[in-house]
PDB file of C-alpha atoms in Angstrom:
ATOM      1  CA  MET A   1     -54.803 100.360  14.927  1.00  0.00           C
ATOM      2  CA  THR A   2     -55.386  98.205  11.812  1.00  0.00           C
ATOM      3  CA  GLN A   3     -52.743  98.092   9.163  1.00  0.00           C
ATOM      4  CA  TYR A   4     -53.829  98.925   5.641  1.00  0.00           C
ATOM      5  CA  GLN A   5     -52.168  98.205   2.252  1.00  0.00           C
ATOM      6  CA  ALA A   6     -53.167 101.627   0.639  1.00  0.00           C
ATOM      7  CA  PHE A   7     -53.564 103.803   3.781  1.00  0.00           C
ATOM      8  CA  ARG A   8     -51.803 105.046   6.824  1.00  0.00           C
ATOM      9  CA  VAL A   9     -54.146 105.692   9.589  1.00  0.00           C
ATOM     10  CA  GLU A  10     -53.551 107.397  13.088  1.00  0.00           C
ATOM     11  CA  LEU A  11     -55.917 108.770  15.856  1.00  0.00           C
ATOM     12  CA  LYS A  12     -54.345 111.500  17.927  1.00  0.00           C
ATOM     13  CA  ASP A  13     -56.026 114.098  20.087  1.00  0.00           C
ATOM     14  CA  ARG A  14     -59.332 113.104  18.781  1.00  0.00           C
ATOM     15  CA  VAL A  15     -58.395 113.811  15.125  1.00  0.00           C
ATOM     16  CA  ALA A  16     -58.223 110.781  12.744  1.00  0.00           C
ATOM     17  CA  HIS A  17     -55.349 111.262  10.251  1.00  0.00           C
ATOM     18  CA  VAL A  18     -56.185 109.230   7.257  1.00  0.00           C
ATOM     19  CA  ALA A  19     -53.303 109.325   4.492  1.00  0.00           C
ATOM     20  CA  ILE A  20     -53.270 107.529   1.103  1.00  0.00           C
ATOM     21  CA  HIS A  21     -50.007 105.614   1.398  1.00  0.00           C
ATOM     22  CA  ARG A  22     -48.813 104.579  -2.100  1.00  0.00           C
ATOM     23  CA  PRO A  23     -46.306 107.349  -2.800  1.00  0.00           C
ATOM     24  CA  GLU A  24     -44.278 105.305  -5.010  1.00  0.00           C
ATOM     25  CA  LYS A  25     -47.325 105.123  -7.371  1.00  0.00           C
ATOM     26  CA  ILE A  26     -48.451 108.648  -6.984  1.00  0.00           C
ATOM     27  CA  ASN A  27     -51.027 107.334  -4.513  1.00  0.00           C
ATOM     28  CA  ALA A  28     -53.143 105.933  -7.350  1.00  0.00           C
ATOM     29  CA  MET A  29     -56.235 104.218  -6.137  1.00  0.00           C
ATOM     30  CA  ASN A  30     -55.729 100.580  -6.547  1.00  0.00           C
ATOM     31  CA  ALA A  31     -58.127  97.699  -5.494  1.00  0.00           C
ATOM     32  CA  ALA A  32     -57.213  97.645  -1.911  1.00  0.00           C
ATOM     33  CA  PHE A  33     -57.882 101.425  -1.835  1.00  0.00           C
ATOM     34  CA  TRP A  34     -61.564 101.111  -2.646  1.00  0.00           C
ATOM     35  CA  ASP A  35     -62.284  98.427  -0.031  1.00  0.00           C
ATOM     36  CA  GLU A  36     -60.194  99.886   2.599  1.00  0.00           C
ATOM     37  CA  ILE A  37     -61.567 103.466   2.545  1.00  0.00           C
ATOM     38  CA  VAL A  38     -64.865 101.933   3.380  1.00  0.00           C
ATOM     39  CA  ASP A  39     -63.581 100.087   6.364  1.00  0.00           C
ATOM     40  CA  ILE A  40     -61.797 103.187   7.564  1.00  0.00           C
ATOM     41  CA  PHE A  41     -64.583 105.536   7.392  1.00  0.00           C
ATOM     42  CA  ARG A  42     -66.963 103.126   8.969  1.00  0.00           C
ATOM     43  CA  TRP A  43     -64.383 102.851  11.739  1.00  0.00           C
ATOM     44  CA  VAL A  44     -64.199 106.735  12.076  1.00  0.00           C
ATOM     45  CA  ASP A  45     -68.003 106.586  12.166  1.00  0.00           C
ATOM     46  CA  GLU A  46     -68.339 104.226  15.026  1.00  0.00           C
ATOM     47  CA  THR A  47     -65.488 105.553  17.144  1.00  0.00           C
ATOM     48  CA  ASP A  48     -66.653 108.258  19.316  1.00  0.00           C
ATOM     49  CA  GLU A  49     -62.980 109.473  20.108  1.00  0.00           C
ATOM     50  CA  ALA A  50     -62.464 110.355  16.515  1.00  0.00           C
ATOM     51  CA  ARG A  51     -64.289 113.729  16.255  1.00  0.00           C
ATOM     52  CA  VAL A  52     -62.492 115.109  12.922  1.00  0.00           C
ATOM     53  CA  VAL A  53     -60.878 113.409   9.909  1.00  0.00           C
ATOM     54  CA  VAL A  54     -57.999 114.849   8.018  1.00  0.00           C
ATOM     55  CA  LEU A  55     -57.463 113.181   4.673  1.00  0.00           C
ATOM     56  CA  SER A  56     -54.181 113.420   2.975  1.00  0.00           C
ATOM     57  CA  GLY A  57     -51.734 111.906   0.684  1.00  0.00           C
ATOM     58  CA  ASP A  58     -48.294 110.819   1.391  1.00  0.00           C
ATOM     59  CA  GLY A  59     -45.358 111.981  -0.655  1.00  0.00           C
ATOM     60  CA  GLN A  60     -45.304 114.652  -3.194  1.00  0.00           C
ATOM     61  CA  HIS A  61     -48.860 114.204  -4.430  1.00  0.00           C
ATOM     62  CA  PHE A  62     -52.401 113.885  -3.032  1.00  0.00           C
ATOM     63  CA  SER A  63     -53.434 111.273  -5.614  1.00  0.00           C
ATOM     64  CA  ALA A  64     -53.271 110.701  -9.353  1.00  0.00           C
ATOM     65  CA  GLY A  65     -56.805 108.903  -9.372  1.00  0.00           C
ATOM     66  CA  ILE A  66     -57.804 105.533 -10.291  1.00  0.00           C
ATOM     67  CA  ASP A  67     -55.022 103.199 -10.920  1.00  0.00           C
ATOM     68  CA  LEU A  68     -54.993 102.333 -14.561  1.00  0.00           C
ATOM     69  CA  GLN A  69     -54.144  98.826 -13.959  1.00  0.00           C
ATOM     70  CA  LEU A  70     -57.585  98.398 -12.316  1.00  0.00           C
ATOM     71  CA  LEU A  71     -59.202  99.897 -15.297  1.00  0.00           C
ATOM     72  CA  ALA A  72     -57.460  97.533 -17.497  1.00  0.00           C
ATOM     73  CA  GLN A  73     -58.313  94.585 -15.426  1.00  0.00           C
ATOM     74  CA  ALA A  74     -61.945  95.328 -15.659  1.00  0.00           C
ATOM     75  CA  ALA A  75     -61.639  95.427 -19.446  1.00  0.00           C
ATOM     76  CA  THR A  76     -60.290  92.100 -19.469  1.00  0.00           C
ATOM     77  CA  GLN A  77     -63.319  90.654 -17.547  1.00  0.00           C
ATOM     78  CA  LEU A  78     -65.609  91.811 -20.373  1.00  0.00           C
ATOM     79  CA  GLY A  79     -67.176  89.100 -22.622  1.00  0.00           C
ATOM     80  CA  ASP A  80     -69.137  89.084 -25.919  1.00  0.00           C
ATOM     81  CA  ASP A  81     -72.619  89.675 -24.284  1.00  0.00           C
ATOM     82  CA  VAL A  82     -73.382  93.399 -24.210  1.00  0.00           C
ATOM     83  CA  GLY A  83     -76.027  93.035 -21.708  1.00  0.00           C
ATOM     84  CA  ARG A  84     -73.954  91.156 -19.387  1.00  0.00           C
ATOM     85  CA  ASN A  85     -71.020  93.383 -19.915  1.00  0.00           C
ATOM     86  CA  ALA A  86     -73.270  96.479 -19.024  1.00  0.00           C
ATOM     87  CA  ASP A  87     -74.598  94.747 -15.881  1.00  0.00           C
ATOM     88  CA  ARG A  88     -71.023  93.919 -14.670  1.00  0.00           C
ATOM     89  CA  LEU A  89     -69.757  97.387 -15.368  1.00  0.00           C
ATOM     90  CA  ARG A  90     -72.743  98.883 -13.718  1.00  0.00           C
ATOM     91  CA  ARG A  91     -72.230  96.797 -10.562  1.00  0.00           C
ATOM     92  CA  GLN A  92     -68.459  97.793 -10.405  1.00  0.00           C
ATOM     93  CA  ILE A  93     -69.204 101.559 -10.840  1.00  0.00           C
ATOM     94  CA  LEU A  94     -71.840 101.466  -8.063  1.00  0.00           C
ATOM     95  CA  LYS A  95     -69.286  99.677  -5.841  1.00  0.00           C
ATOM     96  CA  LEU A  96     -66.811 102.543  -6.505  1.00  0.00           C
ATOM     97  CA  GLN A  97     -69.292 105.157  -5.788  1.00  0.00           C
ATOM     98  CA  ALA A  98     -70.203 103.629  -2.482  1.00  0.00           C
ATOM     99  CA  SER A  99     -66.514 103.858  -1.509  1.00  0.00           C
ATOM    100  CA  PHE A 100     -66.742 107.714  -1.553  1.00  0.00           C
ATOM    101  CA  ASN A 101     -70.211 107.896  -0.383  1.00  0.00           C
ATOM    102  CA  VAL A 102     -69.064 106.726   3.013  1.00  0.00           C
ATOM    103  CA  VAL A 103     -66.846 109.936   3.257  1.00  0.00           C
ATOM    104  CA  ASP A 104     -69.821 112.077   2.341  1.00  0.00           C
ATOM    105  CA  GLU A 105     -72.142 110.359   4.631  1.00  0.00           C
ATOM    106  CA  CYS A 106     -69.404 110.140   7.643  1.00  0.00           C
ATOM    107  CA  ARG A 107     -71.057 111.824  10.675  1.00  0.00           C
ATOM    108  CA  LYS A 108     -67.810 113.593  11.465  1.00  0.00           C
ATOM    109  CA  PRO A 109     -66.361 116.598   9.313  1.00  0.00           C
ATOM    110  CA  VAL A 110     -63.673 115.490   6.792  1.00  0.00           C
ATOM    111  CA  ILE A 111     -60.844 117.944   5.869  1.00  0.00           C
ATOM    112  CA  ALA A 112     -58.925 117.263   2.574  1.00  0.00           C
ATOM    113  CA  ALA A 113     -55.129 118.638   2.717  1.00  0.00           C
ATOM    114  CA  ILE A 114     -53.962 118.501  -0.867  1.00  0.00           C
ATOM    115  CA  GLN A 115     -50.571 118.951  -2.366  1.00  0.00           C
ATOM    116  CA  GLY A 116     -49.088 118.141  -5.938  1.00  0.00           C
ATOM    117  CA  TYR A 117     -51.438 116.101  -8.146  1.00  0.00           C
ATOM    118  CA  CYS A 118     -55.192 115.666  -7.447  1.00  0.00           C
ATOM    119  CA  LEU A 119     -56.605 114.150 -10.606  1.00  0.00           C
ATOM    120  CA  GLY A 120     -59.560 112.264 -11.954  1.00  0.00           C
ATOM    121  CA  GLY A 121     -60.923 109.931  -9.060  1.00  0.00           C
ATOM    122  CA  ALA A 122     -59.036 112.127  -6.583  1.00  0.00           C
ATOM    123  CA  ILE A 123     -61.453 114.997  -7.556  1.00  0.00           C
ATOM    124  CA  ASP A 124     -64.360 112.653  -6.803  1.00  0.00           C
ATOM    125  CA  LEU A 125     -62.933 112.111  -3.415  1.00  0.00           C
ATOM    126  CA  ILE A 126     -62.371 115.619  -2.257  1.00  0.00           C
ATOM    127  CA  ALA A 127     -65.710 116.619  -3.572  1.00  0.00           C
ATOM    128  CA  ALA A 128     -67.101 114.154  -0.949  1.00  0.00           C
ATOM    129  CA  CYS A 129     -65.126 115.959   1.824  1.00  0.00           C
ATOM    130  CA  ASP A 130     -66.650 118.869   4.056  1.00  0.00           C
ATOM    131  CA  MET A 131     -63.591 121.206   3.360  1.00  0.00           C
ATOM    132  CA  ARG A 132     -60.603 121.367   1.211  1.00  0.00           C
ATOM    133  CA  TYR A 133     -57.203 123.134   1.494  1.00  0.00           C
ATOM    134  CA  CYS A 134     -54.189 122.940  -0.607  1.00  0.00           C
ATOM    135  CA  THR A 135     -50.770 124.147  -1.530  1.00  0.00           C
ATOM    136  CA  LEU A 136     -50.137 126.864  -4.237  1.00  0.00           C
ATOM    137  CA  ASP A 137     -48.606 124.332  -6.390  1.00  0.00           C
ATOM    138  CA  ALA A 138     -51.425 121.765  -6.235  1.00  0.00           C
ATOM    139  CA  GLN A 139     -52.692 120.712  -9.655  1.00  0.00           C
ATOM    140  CA  PHE A 140     -56.408 119.576 -10.097  1.00  0.00           C
ATOM    141  CA  SER A 141     -57.972 118.176 -13.072  1.00  0.00           C
ATOM    142  CA  ILE A 142     -61.235 116.212 -14.067  1.00  0.00           C
ATOM    143  CA  LYS A 143     -59.047 113.898 -16.175  1.00  0.00           C
ATOM    144  CA  GLU A 144     -61.614 111.425 -17.286  1.00  0.00           C
ATOM    145  CA  ILE A 145     -62.555 113.340 -20.455  1.00  0.00           C
ATOM    146  CA  ASP A 146     -59.008 112.751 -21.695  1.00  0.00           C
ATOM    147  CA  MET A 147     -59.507 109.066 -21.120  1.00  0.00           C
ATOM    148  CA  GLY A 148     -62.534 109.027 -23.316  1.00  0.00           C
ATOM    149  CA  MET A 149     -65.044 108.581 -20.541  1.00  0.00           C
ATOM    150  CA  ALA A 150     -67.515 110.798 -18.082  1.00  0.00           C
ATOM    151  CA  ALA A 151     -66.366 110.978 -14.525  1.00  0.00           C
ATOM    152  CA  ASP A 152     -68.575 108.472 -12.684  1.00  0.00           C
ATOM    153  CA  VAL A 153     -67.742 108.387  -9.031  1.00  0.00           C
ATOM    154  CA  GLY A 154     -69.275 111.666  -7.962  1.00  0.00           C
ATOM    155  CA  THR A 155     -67.405 114.692  -9.344  1.00  0.00           C
ATOM    156  CA  LEU A 156     -70.371 115.702 -11.800  1.00  0.00           C
ATOM    157  CA  GLN A 157     -72.881 115.209  -8.923  1.00  0.00           C
ATOM    158  CA  ARG A 158     -71.256 117.020  -6.061  1.00  0.00           C
ATOM    159  CA  LEU A 159     -68.951 119.544  -7.667  1.00  0.00           C
ATOM    160  CA  PRO A 160     -71.532 121.861  -9.002  1.00  0.00           C
ATOM    161  CA  ARG A 161     -72.658 122.495  -5.420  1.00  0.00           C
ATOM    162  CA  ILE A 162     -69.015 123.470  -4.620  1.00  0.00           C
ATOM    163  CA  ILE A 163     -67.815 125.402  -7.590  1.00  0.00           C
ATOM    164  CA  GLY A 164     -71.019 126.150  -9.468  1.00  0.00           C
ATOM    165  CA  ASP A 165     -72.460 124.632 -12.612  1.00  0.00           C
ATOM    166  CA  GLY A 166     -70.738 126.603 -15.303  1.00  0.00           C
ATOM    167  CA  MET A 167     -67.187 126.218 -13.854  1.00  0.00           C
ATOM    168  CA  MET A 168     -67.704 122.478 -13.327  1.00  0.00           C
ATOM    169  CA  ARG A 169     -68.841 122.250 -17.089  1.00  0.00           C
ATOM    170  CA  GLU A 170     -65.716 123.934 -18.271  1.00  0.00           C
ATOM    171  CA  LEU A 171     -63.433 121.747 -16.276  1.00  0.00           C
ATOM    172  CA  ALA A 172     -65.238 118.577 -17.114  1.00  0.00           C
ATOM    173  CA  TYR A 173     -65.290 119.223 -20.783  1.00  0.00           C
ATOM    174  CA  THR A 174     -61.797 120.349 -21.143  1.00  0.00           C
ATOM    175  CA  GLY A 175     -59.887 118.334 -18.419  1.00  0.00           C
ATOM    176  CA  ARG A 176     -57.589 121.197 -18.028  1.00  0.00           C
ATOM    177  CA  MET A 177     -55.206 121.842 -15.066  1.00  0.00           C
ATOM    178  CA  VAL A 178     -56.343 124.229 -12.257  1.00  0.00           C
ATOM    179  CA  ASP A 179     -53.518 125.380  -9.784  1.00  0.00           C
ATOM    180  CA  GLY A 180     -53.872 126.149  -6.159  1.00  0.00           C
ATOM    181  CA  ARG A 181     -54.483 129.916  -6.623  1.00  0.00           C
ATOM    182  CA  GLU A 182     -57.430 129.342  -9.080  1.00  0.00           C
ATOM    183  CA  ALA A 183     -58.805 126.580  -7.047  1.00  0.00           C
ATOM    184  CA  GLN A 184     -59.185 128.969  -4.210  1.00  0.00           C
ATOM    185  CA  ALA A 185     -60.632 131.576  -6.651  1.00  0.00           C
ATOM    186  CA  ILE A 186     -63.330 129.270  -7.807  1.00  0.00           C
ATOM    187  CA  GLY A 187     -64.141 127.896  -4.432  1.00  0.00           C
ATOM    188  CA  LEU A 188     -62.853 124.510  -4.873  1.00  0.00           C
ATOM    189  CA  VAL A 189     -60.618 124.990  -1.831  1.00  0.00           C
ATOM    190  CA  ASN A 190     -61.089 127.120   1.026  1.00  0.00           C
ATOM    191  CA  ARG A 191     -57.559 128.386   1.267  1.00  0.00           C
ATOM    192  CA  THR A 192     -54.150 127.835  -0.066  1.00  0.00           C
ATOM    193  CA  TYR A 193     -50.705 127.634   1.621  1.00  0.00           C
ATOM    194  CA  ALA A 194     -47.128 128.204   0.355  1.00  0.00           C
ATOM    195  CA  ASP A 195     -45.880 124.623   1.061  1.00  0.00           C
ATOM    196  CA  ARG A 196     -46.662 121.238   2.517  1.00  0.00           C
ATOM    197  CA  GLY A 197     -45.483 122.300   6.019  1.00  0.00           C
ATOM    198  CA  GLU A 198     -47.683 125.317   6.232  1.00  0.00           C
ATOM    199  CA  LEU A 199     -50.739 123.320   4.954  1.00  0.00           C
ATOM    200  CA  THR A 200     -50.290 120.545   7.556  1.00  0.00           C
ATOM    201  CA  ASP A 201     -50.090 122.993  10.369  1.00  0.00           C
ATOM    202  CA  ALA A 202     -53.009 124.942   9.333  1.00  0.00           C
ATOM    203  CA  VAL A 203     -55.221 121.886   8.663  1.00  0.00           C
ATOM    204  CA  GLN A 204     -54.188 120.302  11.995  1.00  0.00           C
ATOM    205  CA  ALA A 205     -54.960 123.602  13.912  1.00  0.00           C
ATOM    206  CA  LEU A 206     -58.443 123.667  12.253  1.00  0.00           C
ATOM    207  CA  ALA A 207     -59.183 119.983  13.063  1.00  0.00           C
ATOM    208  CA  SER A 208     -58.185 120.610  16.546  1.00  0.00           C
ATOM    209  CA  GLU A 209     -60.343 123.581  16.830  1.00  0.00           C
ATOM    210  CA  ILE A 210     -63.363 121.559  15.506  1.00  0.00           C
ATOM    211  CA  ALA A 211     -62.558 118.629  17.717  1.00  0.00           C
ATOM    212  CA  ALA A 212     -62.752 120.872  20.790  1.00  0.00           C
ATOM    213  CA  LYS A 213     -66.343 121.728  19.972  1.00  0.00           C
ATOM    214  CA  SER A 214     -69.484 119.691  21.043  1.00  0.00           C
ATOM    215  CA  PRO A 215     -69.525 116.505  19.078  1.00  0.00           C
ATOM    216  CA  ILE A 216     -73.460 116.416  19.137  1.00  0.00           C
ATOM    217  CA  ALA A 217     -73.506 119.930  17.820  1.00  0.00           C
ATOM    218  CA  ILE A 218     -70.964 119.302  15.144  1.00  0.00           C
ATOM    219  CA  ARG A 219     -72.754 116.027  13.902  1.00  0.00           C
ATOM    220  CA  GLY A 220     -76.114 117.776  14.022  1.00  0.00           C
ATOM    221  CA  THR A 221     -74.718 120.698  11.955  1.00  0.00           C
ATOM    222  CA  LYS A 222     -73.134 118.399   9.324  1.00  0.00           C
ATOM    223  CA  GLN A 223     -76.469 116.413   9.079  1.00  0.00           C
ATOM    224  CA  MET A 224     -78.396 119.506   8.473  1.00  0.00           C
ATOM    225  CA  ILE A 225     -76.188 120.863   5.846  1.00  0.00           C
ATOM    226  CA  ARG A 226     -76.120 117.511   3.963  1.00  0.00           C
ATOM    227  CA  TYR A 227     -79.983 117.420   4.204  1.00  0.00           C
ATOM    228  CA  MET A 228     -80.413 120.805   2.717  1.00  0.00           C
ATOM    229  CA  ARG A 229     -78.600 119.745  -0.425  1.00  0.00           C
ATOM    230  CA  ASP A 230     -81.784 118.045  -1.667  1.00  0.00           C
ATOM    231  CA  HIS A 231     -84.747 119.558   0.303  1.00  0.00           C
ATOM    232  CA  ARG A 232     -86.637 122.750   0.564  1.00  0.00           C
ATOM    233  CA  VAL A 233     -86.084 125.275   3.171  1.00  0.00           C
ATOM    234  CA  ASP A 234     -89.377 124.510   4.917  1.00  0.00           C
ATOM    235  CA  ASP A 235     -88.366 120.894   4.967  1.00  0.00           C
ATOM    236  CA  GLY A 236     -84.937 121.824   6.494  1.00  0.00           C
ATOM    237  CA  LEU A 237     -86.590 123.931   9.249  1.00  0.00           C
ATOM    238  CA  GLU A 238     -89.178 121.207  10.117  1.00  0.00           C
ATOM    239  CA  TYR A 239     -86.179 118.561  10.250  1.00  0.00           C
ATOM    240  CA  ILE A 240     -83.916 120.954  12.403  1.00  0.00           C
ATOM    241  CA  ALA A 241     -86.866 121.376  14.919  1.00  0.00           C
ATOM    242  CA  THR A 242     -87.387 117.819  15.278  1.00  0.00           C
ATOM    243  CA  TRP A 243     -83.662 117.016  15.660  1.00  0.00           C
ATOM    244  CA  ASN A 244     -83.038 119.720  18.194  1.00  0.00           C
ATOM    245  CA  ALA A 245     -86.041 118.720  20.152  1.00  0.00           C
ATOM    246  CA  ALA A 246     -83.981 115.799  21.233  1.00  0.00           C
ATOM    247  CA  MET A 247     -80.350 117.148  20.839  1.00  0.00           C
ATOM    248  CA  LEU A 248     -80.950 120.327  23.036  1.00  0.00           C
ATOM    249  CA  GLN A 249     -81.315 117.847  25.806  1.00  0.00           C
ATOM    250  CA  SER A 250     -77.769 116.956  25.609  1.00  0.00           C
ATOM    251  CA  ALA A 251     -75.375 117.778  28.508  1.00  0.00           C
ATOM    252  CA  ASP A 252     -73.244 119.403  25.935  1.00  0.00           C
ATOM    253  CA  LEU A 253     -75.455 122.566  26.185  1.00  0.00           C
ATOM    254  CA  LYS A 254     -75.046 122.902  29.831  1.00  0.00           C
ATOM    255  CA  VAL A 255     -71.247 122.385  29.313  1.00  0.00           C
ATOM    256  CA  ALA A 256     -70.919 125.021  26.775  1.00  0.00           C
ATOM    257  CA  MET A 257     -72.991 127.662  28.677  1.00  0.00           C
ATOM    258  CA  ALA A 258     -71.186 127.089  32.009  1.00  0.00           C
ATOM    259  CA  ALA A 259     -67.787 127.295  30.181  1.00  0.00           C
ATOM    260  CA  HIS A 260     -69.003 130.547  28.288  1.00  0.00           C
ATOM    261  CA  MET A 261     -70.014 132.225  31.558  1.00  0.00           C
ATOM    262  CA  SER A 262     -67.020 131.321  33.419  1.00  0.00           C
ATOM    263  CA  LYS A 263     -64.714 132.001  30.497  1.00  0.00           C
ATOM    264  CA  GLN A 264     -63.188 128.617  30.710  1.00  0.00           C
ATOM    265  CA  LYS A 265     -62.665 126.132  27.912  1.00  0.00           C
ATOM    266  CA  PRO A 266     -65.440 123.439  27.638  1.00  0.00           C
ATOM    267  CA  ASP A 267     -64.481 119.795  27.931  1.00  0.00           C
ATOM    268  CA  PHE A 268     -67.092 117.789  26.106  1.00  0.00           C
ATOM    269  CA  ALA A 269     -67.562 113.943  26.448  1.00  0.00           C
ATOM    270  CA  ASP A 270     -67.053 111.867  23.463  1.00  0.00           C
TER     271      ASP A 270
END
């Protein structure tokens, strides 16, 4: 397994565990983070054995968001020409967006396990995941507004589809903290747990359950869900018909049916 500066990665029982590993810096997202997350999720996408991803943060907190030193460094690179500054900043923002697009576009389900702080850029990150779970003491905030800027790495684009437009606007305009209990109430997370131990056990059990399903069926389901975010119902029905015209010929269908009839647990190929 490749060693990373900002992450700890492990593949076990068909579940890829991806942990932000900068606990001494509250898992702030430094330069290495933004490059390495792209490599990690490309590896996940290309590794058939990895069927599900659990994304977490080491230490007491999930992540405090973008490393402020990275922002300061970007500011020092600006010159006197407004046009060239704008072009440089735009390219940098698009690069950061691409780092979270790979999470959203990953063919495998991505489950976020959140404890402690989940601030700023960390909200952008979990919004790109399929499902989110947290501890009761988790703290969420769209913190960019308090830094004099608009969130620009996916929160304002993805979060309305998760918690609704009105609630997203409230959190984005105020930057106020949301705890685990409220996060579940507004739909930001699927479920809350009393502590980190319970959270880890529950997310691992969920990941294992998904990993035991047909990988062809899981990937097709995720692709259809993503497609429907930006298309009409009739477009989606046409797409799933074309998709399943090929995928229903997979051996997984026969394996699943045989297992169901014999009341045995199916064993699908990677």
